[in-house]
Short mmCIF file of C-alpha atoms and ligand atoms in Angstrom, two decimals:
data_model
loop_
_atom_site.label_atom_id
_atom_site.label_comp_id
_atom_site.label_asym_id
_atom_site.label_seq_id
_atom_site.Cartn_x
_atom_site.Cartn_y
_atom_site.Cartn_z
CA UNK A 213 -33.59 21.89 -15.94
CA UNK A 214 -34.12 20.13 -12.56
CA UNK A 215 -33.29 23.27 -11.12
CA UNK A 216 -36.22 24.89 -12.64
CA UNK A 217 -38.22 22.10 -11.86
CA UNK A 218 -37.74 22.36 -7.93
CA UNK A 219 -38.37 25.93 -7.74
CA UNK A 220 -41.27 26.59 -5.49
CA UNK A 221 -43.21 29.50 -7.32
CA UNK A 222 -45.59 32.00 -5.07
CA UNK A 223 -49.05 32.96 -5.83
CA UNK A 224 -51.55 35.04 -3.49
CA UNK A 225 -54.82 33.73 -2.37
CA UNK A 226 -57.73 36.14 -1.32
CA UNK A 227 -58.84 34.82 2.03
CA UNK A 228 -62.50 35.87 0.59
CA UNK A 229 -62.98 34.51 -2.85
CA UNK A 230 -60.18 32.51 -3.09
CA UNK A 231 -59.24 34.23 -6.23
CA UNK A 232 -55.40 34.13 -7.03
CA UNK A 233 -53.05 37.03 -8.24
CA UNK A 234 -49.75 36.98 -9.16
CA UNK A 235 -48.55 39.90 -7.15
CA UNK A 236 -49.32 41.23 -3.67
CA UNK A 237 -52.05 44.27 -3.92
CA UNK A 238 -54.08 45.86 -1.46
CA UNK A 239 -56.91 44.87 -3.04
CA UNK A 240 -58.20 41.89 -4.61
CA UNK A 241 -59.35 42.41 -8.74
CA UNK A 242 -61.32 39.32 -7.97
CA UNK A 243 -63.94 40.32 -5.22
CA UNK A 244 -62.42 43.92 -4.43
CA UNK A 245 -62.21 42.90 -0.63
CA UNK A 246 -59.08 44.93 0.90
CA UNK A 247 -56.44 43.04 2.74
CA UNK A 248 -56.98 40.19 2.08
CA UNK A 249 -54.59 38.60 -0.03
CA UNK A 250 -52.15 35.52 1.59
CA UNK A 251 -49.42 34.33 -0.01
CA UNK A 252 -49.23 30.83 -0.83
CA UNK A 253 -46.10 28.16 -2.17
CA UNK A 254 -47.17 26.64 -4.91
CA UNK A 255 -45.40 23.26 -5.15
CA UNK A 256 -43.33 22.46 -7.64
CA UNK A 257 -44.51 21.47 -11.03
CA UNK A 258 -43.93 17.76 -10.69
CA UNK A 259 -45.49 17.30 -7.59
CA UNK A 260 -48.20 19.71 -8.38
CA UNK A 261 -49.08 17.97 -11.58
CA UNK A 262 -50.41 15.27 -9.57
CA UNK A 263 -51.56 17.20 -6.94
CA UNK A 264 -54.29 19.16 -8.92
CA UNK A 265 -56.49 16.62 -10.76
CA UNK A 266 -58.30 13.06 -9.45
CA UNK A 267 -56.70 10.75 -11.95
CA UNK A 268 -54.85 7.48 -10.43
CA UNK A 269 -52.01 6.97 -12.52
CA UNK A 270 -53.61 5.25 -15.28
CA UNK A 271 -53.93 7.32 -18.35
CA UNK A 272 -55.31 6.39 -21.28
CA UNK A 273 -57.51 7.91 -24.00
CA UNK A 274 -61.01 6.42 -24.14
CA UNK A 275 -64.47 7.15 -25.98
CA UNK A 276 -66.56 8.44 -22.72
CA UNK A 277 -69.14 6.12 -24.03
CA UNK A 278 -66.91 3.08 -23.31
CA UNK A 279 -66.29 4.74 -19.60
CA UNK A 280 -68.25 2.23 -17.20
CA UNK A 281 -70.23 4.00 -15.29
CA UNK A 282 -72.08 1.87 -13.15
CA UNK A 283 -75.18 3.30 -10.85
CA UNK A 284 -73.47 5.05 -7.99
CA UNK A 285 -74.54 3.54 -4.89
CA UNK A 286 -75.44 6.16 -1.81
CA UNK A 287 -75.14 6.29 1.72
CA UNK A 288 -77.52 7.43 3.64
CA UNK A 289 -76.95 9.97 6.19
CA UNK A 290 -79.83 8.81 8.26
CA UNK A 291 -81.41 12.29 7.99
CA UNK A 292 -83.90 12.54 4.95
CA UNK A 293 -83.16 15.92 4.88
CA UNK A 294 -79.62 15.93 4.48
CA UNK A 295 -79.72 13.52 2.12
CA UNK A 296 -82.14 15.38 -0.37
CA UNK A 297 -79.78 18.25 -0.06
CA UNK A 298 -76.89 15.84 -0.73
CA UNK A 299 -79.15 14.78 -4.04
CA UNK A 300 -79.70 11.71 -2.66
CA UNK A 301 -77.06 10.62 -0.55
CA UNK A 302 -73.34 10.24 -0.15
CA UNK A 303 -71.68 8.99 -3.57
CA UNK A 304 -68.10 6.88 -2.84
CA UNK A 305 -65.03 8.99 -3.12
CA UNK A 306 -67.08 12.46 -3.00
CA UNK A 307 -65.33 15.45 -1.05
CA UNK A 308 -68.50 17.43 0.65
CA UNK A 309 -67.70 20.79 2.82
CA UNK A 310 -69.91 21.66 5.39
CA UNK A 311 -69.73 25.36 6.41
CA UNK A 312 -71.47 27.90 8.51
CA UNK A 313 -70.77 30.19 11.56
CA UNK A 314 -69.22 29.06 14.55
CA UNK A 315 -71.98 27.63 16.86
CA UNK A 316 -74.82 26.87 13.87
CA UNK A 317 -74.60 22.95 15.14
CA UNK A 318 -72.20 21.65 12.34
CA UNK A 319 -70.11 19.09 15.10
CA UNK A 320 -73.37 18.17 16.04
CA UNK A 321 -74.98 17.28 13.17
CA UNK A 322 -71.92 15.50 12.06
CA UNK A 323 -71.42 13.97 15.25
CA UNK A 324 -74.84 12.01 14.99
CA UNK A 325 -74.57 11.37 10.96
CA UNK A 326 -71.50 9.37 11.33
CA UNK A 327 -73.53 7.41 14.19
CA UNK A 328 -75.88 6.79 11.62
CA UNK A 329 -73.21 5.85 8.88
CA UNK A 330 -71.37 3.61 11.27
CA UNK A 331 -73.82 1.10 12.31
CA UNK A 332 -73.44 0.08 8.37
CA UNK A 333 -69.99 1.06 7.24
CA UNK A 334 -66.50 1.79 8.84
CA UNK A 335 -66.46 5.86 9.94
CA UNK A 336 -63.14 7.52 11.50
CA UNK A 337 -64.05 10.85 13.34
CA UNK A 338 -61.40 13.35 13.67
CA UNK A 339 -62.17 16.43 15.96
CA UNK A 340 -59.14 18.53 15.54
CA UNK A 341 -61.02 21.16 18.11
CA UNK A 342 -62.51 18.94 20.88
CA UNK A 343 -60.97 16.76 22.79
CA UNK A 344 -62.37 12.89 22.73
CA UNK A 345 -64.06 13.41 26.07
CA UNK A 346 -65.67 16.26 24.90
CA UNK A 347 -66.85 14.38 21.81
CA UNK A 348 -67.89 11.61 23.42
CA UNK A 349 -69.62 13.46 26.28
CA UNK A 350 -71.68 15.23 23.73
CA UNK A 351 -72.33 11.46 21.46
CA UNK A 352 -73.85 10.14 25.73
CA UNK A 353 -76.15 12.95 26.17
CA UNK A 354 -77.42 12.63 22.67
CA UNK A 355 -78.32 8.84 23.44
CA UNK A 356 -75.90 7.88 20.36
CA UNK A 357 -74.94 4.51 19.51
CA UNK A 358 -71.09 5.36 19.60
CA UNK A 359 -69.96 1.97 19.98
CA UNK A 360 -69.02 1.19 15.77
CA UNK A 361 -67.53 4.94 15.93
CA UNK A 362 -63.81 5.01 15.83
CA UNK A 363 -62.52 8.74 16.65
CA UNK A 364 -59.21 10.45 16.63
CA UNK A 365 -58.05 13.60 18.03
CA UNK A 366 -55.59 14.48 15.54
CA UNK A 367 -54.47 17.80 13.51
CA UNK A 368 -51.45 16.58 11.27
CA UNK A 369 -52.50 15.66 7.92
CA UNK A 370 -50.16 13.05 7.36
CA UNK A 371 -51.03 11.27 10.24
CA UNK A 372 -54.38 11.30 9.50
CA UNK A 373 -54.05 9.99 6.18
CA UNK A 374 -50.95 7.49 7.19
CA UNK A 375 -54.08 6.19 9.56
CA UNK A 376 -56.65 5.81 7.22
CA UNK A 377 -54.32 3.81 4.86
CA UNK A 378 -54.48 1.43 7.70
CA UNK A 379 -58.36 1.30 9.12
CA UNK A 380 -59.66 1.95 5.26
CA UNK A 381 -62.65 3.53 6.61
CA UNK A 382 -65.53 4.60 3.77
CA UNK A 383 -67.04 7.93 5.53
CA UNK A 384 -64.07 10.48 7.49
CA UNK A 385 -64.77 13.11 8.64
CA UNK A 386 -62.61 16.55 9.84
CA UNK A 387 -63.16 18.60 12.15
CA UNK A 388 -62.78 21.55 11.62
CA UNK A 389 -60.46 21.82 8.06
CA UNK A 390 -59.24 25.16 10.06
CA UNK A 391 -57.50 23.45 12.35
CA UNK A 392 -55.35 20.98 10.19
CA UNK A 393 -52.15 21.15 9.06
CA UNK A 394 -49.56 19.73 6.53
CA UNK A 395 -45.99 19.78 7.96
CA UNK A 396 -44.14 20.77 4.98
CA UNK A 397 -46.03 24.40 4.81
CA UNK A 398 -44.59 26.63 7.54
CA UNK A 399 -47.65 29.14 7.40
CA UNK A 400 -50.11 28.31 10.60
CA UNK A 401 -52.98 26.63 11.00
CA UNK A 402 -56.19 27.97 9.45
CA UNK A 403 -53.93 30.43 7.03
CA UNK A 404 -55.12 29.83 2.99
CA UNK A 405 -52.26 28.02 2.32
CA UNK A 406 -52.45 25.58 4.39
CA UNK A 407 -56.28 25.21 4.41
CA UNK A 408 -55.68 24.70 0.96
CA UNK A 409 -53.30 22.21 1.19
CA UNK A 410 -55.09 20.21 3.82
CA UNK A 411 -57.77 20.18 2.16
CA UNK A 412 -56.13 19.70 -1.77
CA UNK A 413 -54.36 16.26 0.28
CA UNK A 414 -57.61 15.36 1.76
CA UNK A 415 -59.76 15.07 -1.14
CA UNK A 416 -57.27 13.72 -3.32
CA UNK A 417 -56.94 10.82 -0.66
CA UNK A 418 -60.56 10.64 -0.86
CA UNK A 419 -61.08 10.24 -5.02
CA UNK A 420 -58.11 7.93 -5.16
CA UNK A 421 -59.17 5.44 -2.41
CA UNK A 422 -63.13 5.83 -2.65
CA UNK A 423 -63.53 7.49 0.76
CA UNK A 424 -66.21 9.61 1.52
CA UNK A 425 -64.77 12.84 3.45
CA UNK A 426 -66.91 15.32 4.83
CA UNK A 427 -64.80 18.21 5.56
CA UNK A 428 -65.99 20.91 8.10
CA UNK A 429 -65.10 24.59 7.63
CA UNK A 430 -65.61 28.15 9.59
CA UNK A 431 -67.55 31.21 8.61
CA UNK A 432 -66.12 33.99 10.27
CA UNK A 433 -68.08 37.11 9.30
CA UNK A 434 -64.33 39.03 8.97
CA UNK A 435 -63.03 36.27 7.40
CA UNK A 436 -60.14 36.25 9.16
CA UNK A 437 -59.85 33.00 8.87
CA UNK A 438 -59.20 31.09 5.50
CA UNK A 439 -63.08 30.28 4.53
CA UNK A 440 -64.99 27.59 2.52
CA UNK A 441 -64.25 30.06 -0.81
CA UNK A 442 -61.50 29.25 -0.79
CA UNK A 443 -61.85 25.40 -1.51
CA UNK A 444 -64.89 25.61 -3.29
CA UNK A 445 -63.15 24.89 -6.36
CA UNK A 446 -61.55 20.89 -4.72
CA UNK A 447 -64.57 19.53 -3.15
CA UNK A 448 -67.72 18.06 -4.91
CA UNK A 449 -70.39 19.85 -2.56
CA UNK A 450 -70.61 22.40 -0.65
CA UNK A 451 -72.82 22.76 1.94
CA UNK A 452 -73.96 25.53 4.34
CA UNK A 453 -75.78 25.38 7.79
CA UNK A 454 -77.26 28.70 8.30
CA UNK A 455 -79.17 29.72 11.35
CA UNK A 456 -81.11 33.06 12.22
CA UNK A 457 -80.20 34.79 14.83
CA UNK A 458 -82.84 33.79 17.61
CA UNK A 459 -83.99 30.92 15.78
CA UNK A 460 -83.64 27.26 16.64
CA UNK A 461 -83.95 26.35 13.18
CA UNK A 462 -81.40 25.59 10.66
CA UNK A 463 -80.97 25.61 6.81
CA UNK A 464 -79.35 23.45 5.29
CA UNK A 465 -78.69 24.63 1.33
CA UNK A 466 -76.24 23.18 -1.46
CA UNK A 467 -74.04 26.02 -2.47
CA UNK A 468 -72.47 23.91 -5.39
CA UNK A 469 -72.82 19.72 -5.65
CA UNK A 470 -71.38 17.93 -8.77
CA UNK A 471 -74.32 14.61 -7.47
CA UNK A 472 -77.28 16.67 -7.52
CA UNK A 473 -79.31 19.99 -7.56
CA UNK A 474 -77.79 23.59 -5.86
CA UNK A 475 -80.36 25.33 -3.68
CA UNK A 476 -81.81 22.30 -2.35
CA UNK A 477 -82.72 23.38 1.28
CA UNK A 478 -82.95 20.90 4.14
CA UNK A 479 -84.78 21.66 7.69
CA UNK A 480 -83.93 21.03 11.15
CA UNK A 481 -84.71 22.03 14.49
CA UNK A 482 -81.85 21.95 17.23
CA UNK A 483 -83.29 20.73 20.37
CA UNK A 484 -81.32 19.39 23.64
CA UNK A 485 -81.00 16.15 21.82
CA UNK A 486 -79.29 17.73 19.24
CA UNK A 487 -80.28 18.23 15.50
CA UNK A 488 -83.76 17.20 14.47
CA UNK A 489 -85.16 16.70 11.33
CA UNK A 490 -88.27 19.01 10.12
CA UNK A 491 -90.28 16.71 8.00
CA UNK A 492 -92.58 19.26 6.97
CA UNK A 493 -91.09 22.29 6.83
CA UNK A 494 -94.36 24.57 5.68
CA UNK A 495 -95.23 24.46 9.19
CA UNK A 496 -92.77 26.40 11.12
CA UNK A 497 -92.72 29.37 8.81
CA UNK A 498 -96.08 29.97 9.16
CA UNK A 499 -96.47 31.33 12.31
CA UNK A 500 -98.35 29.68 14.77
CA UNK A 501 -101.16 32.65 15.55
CA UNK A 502 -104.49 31.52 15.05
CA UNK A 503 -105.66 35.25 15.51
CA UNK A 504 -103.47 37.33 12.22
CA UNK A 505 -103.06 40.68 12.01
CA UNK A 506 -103.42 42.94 9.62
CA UNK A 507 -100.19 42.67 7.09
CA UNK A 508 -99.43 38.93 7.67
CA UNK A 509 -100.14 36.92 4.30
CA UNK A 510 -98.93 33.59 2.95
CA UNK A 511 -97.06 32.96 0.38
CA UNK A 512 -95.23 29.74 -1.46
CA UNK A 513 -91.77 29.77 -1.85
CA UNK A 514 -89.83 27.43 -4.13
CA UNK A 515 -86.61 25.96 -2.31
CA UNK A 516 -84.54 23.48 -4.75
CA UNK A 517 -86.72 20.67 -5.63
CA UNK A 518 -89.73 21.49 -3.31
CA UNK A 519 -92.67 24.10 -2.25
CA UNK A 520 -92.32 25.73 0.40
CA UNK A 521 -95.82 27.74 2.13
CA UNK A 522 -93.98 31.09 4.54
CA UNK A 523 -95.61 33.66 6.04
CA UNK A 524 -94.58 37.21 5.46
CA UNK A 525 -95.44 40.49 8.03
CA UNK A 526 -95.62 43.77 6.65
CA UNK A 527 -96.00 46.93 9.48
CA UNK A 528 -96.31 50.49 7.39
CA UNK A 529 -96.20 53.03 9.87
CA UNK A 530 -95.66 56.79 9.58
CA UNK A 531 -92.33 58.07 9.30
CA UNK A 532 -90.56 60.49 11.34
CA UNK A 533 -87.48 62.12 10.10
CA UNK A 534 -86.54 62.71 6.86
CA UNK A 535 -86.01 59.71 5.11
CA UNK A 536 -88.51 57.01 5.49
CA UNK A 537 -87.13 53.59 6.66
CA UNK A 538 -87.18 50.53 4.25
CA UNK A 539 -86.67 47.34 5.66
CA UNK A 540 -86.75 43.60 5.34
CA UNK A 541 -85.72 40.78 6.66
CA UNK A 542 -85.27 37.70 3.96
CA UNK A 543 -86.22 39.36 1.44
CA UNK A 544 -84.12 41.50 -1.29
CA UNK A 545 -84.78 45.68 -0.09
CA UNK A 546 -83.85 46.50 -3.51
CA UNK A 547 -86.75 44.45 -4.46
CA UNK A 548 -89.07 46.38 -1.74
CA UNK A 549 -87.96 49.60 -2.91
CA UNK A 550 -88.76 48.53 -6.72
CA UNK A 551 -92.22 47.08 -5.58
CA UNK A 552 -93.33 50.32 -3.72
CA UNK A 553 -92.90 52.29 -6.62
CA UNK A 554 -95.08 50.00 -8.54
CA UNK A 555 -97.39 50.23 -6.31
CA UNK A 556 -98.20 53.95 -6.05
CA UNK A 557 -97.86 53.83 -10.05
CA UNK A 558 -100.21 50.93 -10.89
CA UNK A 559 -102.10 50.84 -7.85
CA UNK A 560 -102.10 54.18 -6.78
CA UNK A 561 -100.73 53.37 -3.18
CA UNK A 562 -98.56 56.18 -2.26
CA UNK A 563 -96.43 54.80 0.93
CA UNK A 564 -93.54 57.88 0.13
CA UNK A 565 -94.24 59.17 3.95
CA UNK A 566 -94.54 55.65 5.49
CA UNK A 567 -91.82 53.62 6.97
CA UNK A 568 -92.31 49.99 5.75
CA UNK A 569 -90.91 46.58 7.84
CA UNK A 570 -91.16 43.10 5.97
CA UNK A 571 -90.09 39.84 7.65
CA UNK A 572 -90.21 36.56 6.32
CA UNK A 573 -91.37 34.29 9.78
CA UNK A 574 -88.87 31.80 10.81
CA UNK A 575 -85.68 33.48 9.61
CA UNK A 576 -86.14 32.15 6.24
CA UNK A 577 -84.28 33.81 2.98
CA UNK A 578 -86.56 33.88 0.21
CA UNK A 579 -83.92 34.60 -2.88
CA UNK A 580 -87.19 34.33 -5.79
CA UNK A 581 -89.50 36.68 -7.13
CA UNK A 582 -92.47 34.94 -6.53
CA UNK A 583 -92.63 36.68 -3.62
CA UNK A 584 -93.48 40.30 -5.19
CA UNK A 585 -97.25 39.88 -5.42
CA UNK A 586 -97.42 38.60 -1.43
CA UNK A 587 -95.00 41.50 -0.81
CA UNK A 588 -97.59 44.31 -2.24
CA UNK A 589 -100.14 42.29 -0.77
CA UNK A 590 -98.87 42.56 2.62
CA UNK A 591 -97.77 46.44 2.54
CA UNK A 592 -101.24 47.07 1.22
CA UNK A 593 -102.76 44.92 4.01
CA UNK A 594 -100.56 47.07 6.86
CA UNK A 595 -101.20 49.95 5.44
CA UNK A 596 -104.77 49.67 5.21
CA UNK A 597 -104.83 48.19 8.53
CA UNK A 598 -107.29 45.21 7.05
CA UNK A 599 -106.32 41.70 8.23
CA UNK A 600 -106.46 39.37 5.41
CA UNK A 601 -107.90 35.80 5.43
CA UNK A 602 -106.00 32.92 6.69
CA UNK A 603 -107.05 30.54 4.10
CA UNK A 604 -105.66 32.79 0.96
CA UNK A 605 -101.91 32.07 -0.44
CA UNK A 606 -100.67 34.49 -2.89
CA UNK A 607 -97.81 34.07 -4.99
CA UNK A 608 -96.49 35.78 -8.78
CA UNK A 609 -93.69 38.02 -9.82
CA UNK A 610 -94.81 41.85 -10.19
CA UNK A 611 -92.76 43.76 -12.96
CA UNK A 612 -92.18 47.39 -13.74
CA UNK A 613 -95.47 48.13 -15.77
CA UNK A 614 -97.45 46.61 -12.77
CA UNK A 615 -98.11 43.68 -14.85
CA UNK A 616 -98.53 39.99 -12.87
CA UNK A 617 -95.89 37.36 -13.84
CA UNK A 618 -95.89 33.38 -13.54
CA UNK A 619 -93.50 31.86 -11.95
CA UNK A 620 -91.95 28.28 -12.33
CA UNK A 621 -93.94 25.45 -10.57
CA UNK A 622 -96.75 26.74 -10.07
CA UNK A 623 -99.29 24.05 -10.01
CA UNK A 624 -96.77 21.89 -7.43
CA UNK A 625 -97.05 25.43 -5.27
CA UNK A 626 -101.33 25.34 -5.57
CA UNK A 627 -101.15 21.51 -4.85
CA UNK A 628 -98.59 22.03 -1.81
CA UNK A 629 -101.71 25.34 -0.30
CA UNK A 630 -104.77 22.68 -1.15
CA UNK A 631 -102.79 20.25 0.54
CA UNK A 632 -101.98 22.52 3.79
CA UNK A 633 -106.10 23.17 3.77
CA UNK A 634 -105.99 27.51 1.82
CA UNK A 635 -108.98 27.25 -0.04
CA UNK A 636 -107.80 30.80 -1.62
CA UNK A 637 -105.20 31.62 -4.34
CA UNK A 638 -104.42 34.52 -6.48
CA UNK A 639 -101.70 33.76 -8.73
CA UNK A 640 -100.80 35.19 -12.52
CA UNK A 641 -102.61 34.10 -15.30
CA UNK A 642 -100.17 31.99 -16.41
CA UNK A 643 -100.13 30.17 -13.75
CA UNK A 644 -103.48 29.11 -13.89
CA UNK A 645 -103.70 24.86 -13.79
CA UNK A 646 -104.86 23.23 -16.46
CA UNK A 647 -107.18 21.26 -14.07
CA UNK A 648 -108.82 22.60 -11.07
CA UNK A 649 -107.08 22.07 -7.81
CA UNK A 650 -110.08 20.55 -5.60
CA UNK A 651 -110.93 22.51 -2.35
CA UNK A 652 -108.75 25.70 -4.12
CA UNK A 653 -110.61 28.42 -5.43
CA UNK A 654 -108.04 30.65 -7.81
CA UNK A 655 -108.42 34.08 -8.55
CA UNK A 656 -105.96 34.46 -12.01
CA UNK A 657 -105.26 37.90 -12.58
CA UNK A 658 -102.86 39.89 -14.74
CA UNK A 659 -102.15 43.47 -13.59
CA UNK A 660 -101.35 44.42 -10.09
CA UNK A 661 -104.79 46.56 -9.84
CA UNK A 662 -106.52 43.32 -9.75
CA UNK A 663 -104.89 41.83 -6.85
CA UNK A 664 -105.78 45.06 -4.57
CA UNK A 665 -109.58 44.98 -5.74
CA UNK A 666 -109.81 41.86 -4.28
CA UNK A 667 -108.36 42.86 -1.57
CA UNK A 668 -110.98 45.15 -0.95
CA UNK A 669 -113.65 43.28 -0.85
CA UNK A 670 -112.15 41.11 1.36
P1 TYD B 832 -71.95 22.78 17.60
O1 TYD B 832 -72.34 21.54 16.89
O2 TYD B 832 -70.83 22.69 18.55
O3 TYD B 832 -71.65 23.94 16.54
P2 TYD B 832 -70.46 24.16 15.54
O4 TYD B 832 -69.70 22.90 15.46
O5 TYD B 832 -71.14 24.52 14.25
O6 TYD B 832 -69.65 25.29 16.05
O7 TYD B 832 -73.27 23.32 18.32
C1 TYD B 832 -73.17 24.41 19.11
C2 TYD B 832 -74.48 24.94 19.63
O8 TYD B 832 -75.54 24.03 19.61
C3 TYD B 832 -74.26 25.33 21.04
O9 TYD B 832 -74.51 26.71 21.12
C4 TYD B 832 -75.21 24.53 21.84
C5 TYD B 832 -76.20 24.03 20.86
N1 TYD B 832 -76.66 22.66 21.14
C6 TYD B 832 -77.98 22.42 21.46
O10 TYD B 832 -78.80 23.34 21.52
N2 TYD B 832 -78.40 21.14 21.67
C7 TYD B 832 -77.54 20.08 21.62
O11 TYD B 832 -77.97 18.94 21.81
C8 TYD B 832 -76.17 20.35 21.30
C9 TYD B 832 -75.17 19.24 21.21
C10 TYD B 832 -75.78 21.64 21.07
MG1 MG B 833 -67.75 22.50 16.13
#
């Protein structure tokens, strides 16, 4: 019996989804990625039993009714945005992942929240990946306060943890989870097993003591390297900094949080004093032109709990070769490819011999279909070579039978254009505002046939 109970069992991790198989294979069932599978100990029962779940020993049945559950209190990151993303703030005891490519700004932006968090509650800083001089040179040129910050340059687990049991801080923070290791697994560094460990010890240190921990982890496009899938299902949010390739911006969007809504997305800017804020983000994706050219149009995107006004640039151009081109940039090309066909049946556009380009300005992804209507819109506009007014937004989901489709929020979306001074609007039907919107004049329309006579007459 104790025999059995010692026996460390294996299991196999995909390094992509984090999906586990009992046996090696080639290929993962779970997300069909080849090669990718890791094996991993499992610990023994008894010391996994523990290991998987957040409860501290007590156990005891209750009615969840009696369960006190007083208002969580949250900590501010001192970034607005990050904090809307976070749903609010950082709850006690919460495990939160922050992910993205190498480079997106992720030390950095961590670097000055737990400046922020420090000047009003105990933060420990470990960079396993920088050295403290590196840290701290970076915390001087940013003008931080860094004088409450305590930092460590540490990769062993235990240590880490050993340490906190002493300085009890309320926010830690790791950096990078990649980089940390538990001695007892004999994989290396940044392997699933270990990141999974790490992690696993992390966040159960975290729920049992109250600590926040904000864990940092790599994208590697290859993913070579164990990624955030892989510990989506220990931590309590999951974050994701995502840049565009030339772009100083950044995203910041909730991939999963247990404290608030997914898809929230958060703005910043990186400058030379490192991560900025973007208050109001409807400014940078529209582009700053005063002069627009023919296939630019606005439309209003819906991000998490907010609207969001972005500019999107069609060019139609005639194709050479054989198969015209069909590209976009944020947006879905299925979605394009769907769209065209609508519009040659319902509007009696052919664009079969055209190559078409969309971009979405500012390296925005826009994942709704609210953008169809602006999408047609904007081909139509290119192709036509007619520029179309700066003061009209356009927003609506197009379906197959070229019929015009509301879409959710849409009186927040016409408040959000009045607000940014369109005076223009041609939404779906349905999406037509009980009250008029002052200073917006709204063109409701049902099929897409509408939407391109007004564009005529433009
Ligand atoms: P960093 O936070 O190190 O990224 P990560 O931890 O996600 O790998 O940021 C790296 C990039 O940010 C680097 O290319 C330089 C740039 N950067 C600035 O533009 N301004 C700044 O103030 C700082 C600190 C970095
Ligand atoms: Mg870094």
């Amino acid at each position: 019996m104790a025999k059995a109970m010692s026996k460390t069992k294996v299991a196999f991790v995909c390094r992509q989804c984090g999906g586990e198989s009992s046996k090696w294979l080639g290929q993962c069932p779970h997300c069909q990625a080849w090669n990718t599978l890791e094996q991993v100990n499992i610990a023994p029962l008894k010391a996994s039993a523990h290991q998987q779940g957040y409860a501290t020993g007590r156990s005891e049945v209750q009615s969840l009714a009696a369960v006190n559950t007083q208002v969580q209190e949250r900590l501010t990151t001192g970034f607005g945005e990050f904090d809307r993303v976070l749903g609010g703030g950082l709850v006690s005891g919460a495990a939160v992942l922050l992910g993205g490519h190498p480079g997106a700004g992720k030390s950095t932006l961590l670097l000055q929240t737990s400046c922020a968090l420090a000047a009003h509650s105990p933060v420990l800083y470990v960079t396993g990946e920088e050295s403290l001089e590196q840290v701290a040179l970076r915390g001087r040129r940013l003008r931080l306060a860094l004088e409450p910050l305590q930092a460590l340059a540490e990769t062993s687990v235990e240590r880490i943890i050993a340490l906190c049991q002493e300085l009890k801080p309320k926010v830690l923070i790791i950096d990078s989870i990649q980089v940390m290791y538990v001695d007892e697994i004999d994989s290396a560094p940044g392997s699933v097993a270990q990141v999974r460990e790490a992690a696993a010890r992390l966040t159960r240190f975290a729920k049992q003591t109250g600590t926040i921990l904000l864990l940092i982890g790599h994208v590697t496009k290859e993913g070579s390297l164990a990624g955030p899938k892989v510990l989506e299902h220990m931590i309590d949010a999951s974050i994701m900094l995502e840049s565009s390739a030339d772009s100083r911006y950044r995203t910041l969007r909730a991939i999963k949080n247990r404290f608030g809504a997914v898809n929230e997305l958060g703005v910043f800017a990186m400058l030379d004093q490192g991560m900025r804020e973007v208050k109001n983000p409807s400014a940078i994706f529209l582009s700053a032109e005063v002069e627009t050219a023919a296939g630019s149009l606005v439309t209003l995107a819906w991000e998490g709990t907010r609207p969001l006004l972005v500019e999107l640039q069609s060019l139609v151009d005639t194709s050479h070769g054989g198969m015209p081109r069909r590209v976009t940039l944020g947006l879905d090309s299925n979605r394009l490819n769907m769209l065209l066909a609508v519009l040659h049946r319902h509007g009696g556009v052919f664009s079969g011999d055209q190559d078409v380009f969309i971009n979405v300005v500012g390296g925005l992804k826009i994942q709704e279909t609210s953008a169809d209507l602006a999408m047609i819109l904007a081909v139509v506009s290119s192709l036509r070579n007619r520029i179309i007014g700066r003061d009209l937004v356009v927003f609506g989901e197009v379906g197959l039978s070229g019929e015009v489709r509301p879409v959710a929020n849409g009186q927040e979306r016409l408040r959000e254009a009045a607000k940014h001074g369109f005076k223009r609007a041609i939404i779906a039907k349905g999406n037509l505002p009980k009250q008029a919107i002052p200073g917006l004049q709204i063109h409701a329309i049902s099929r897409v046939q509408e939407a391109l006579d007004l564009l005529s007459n433009e």
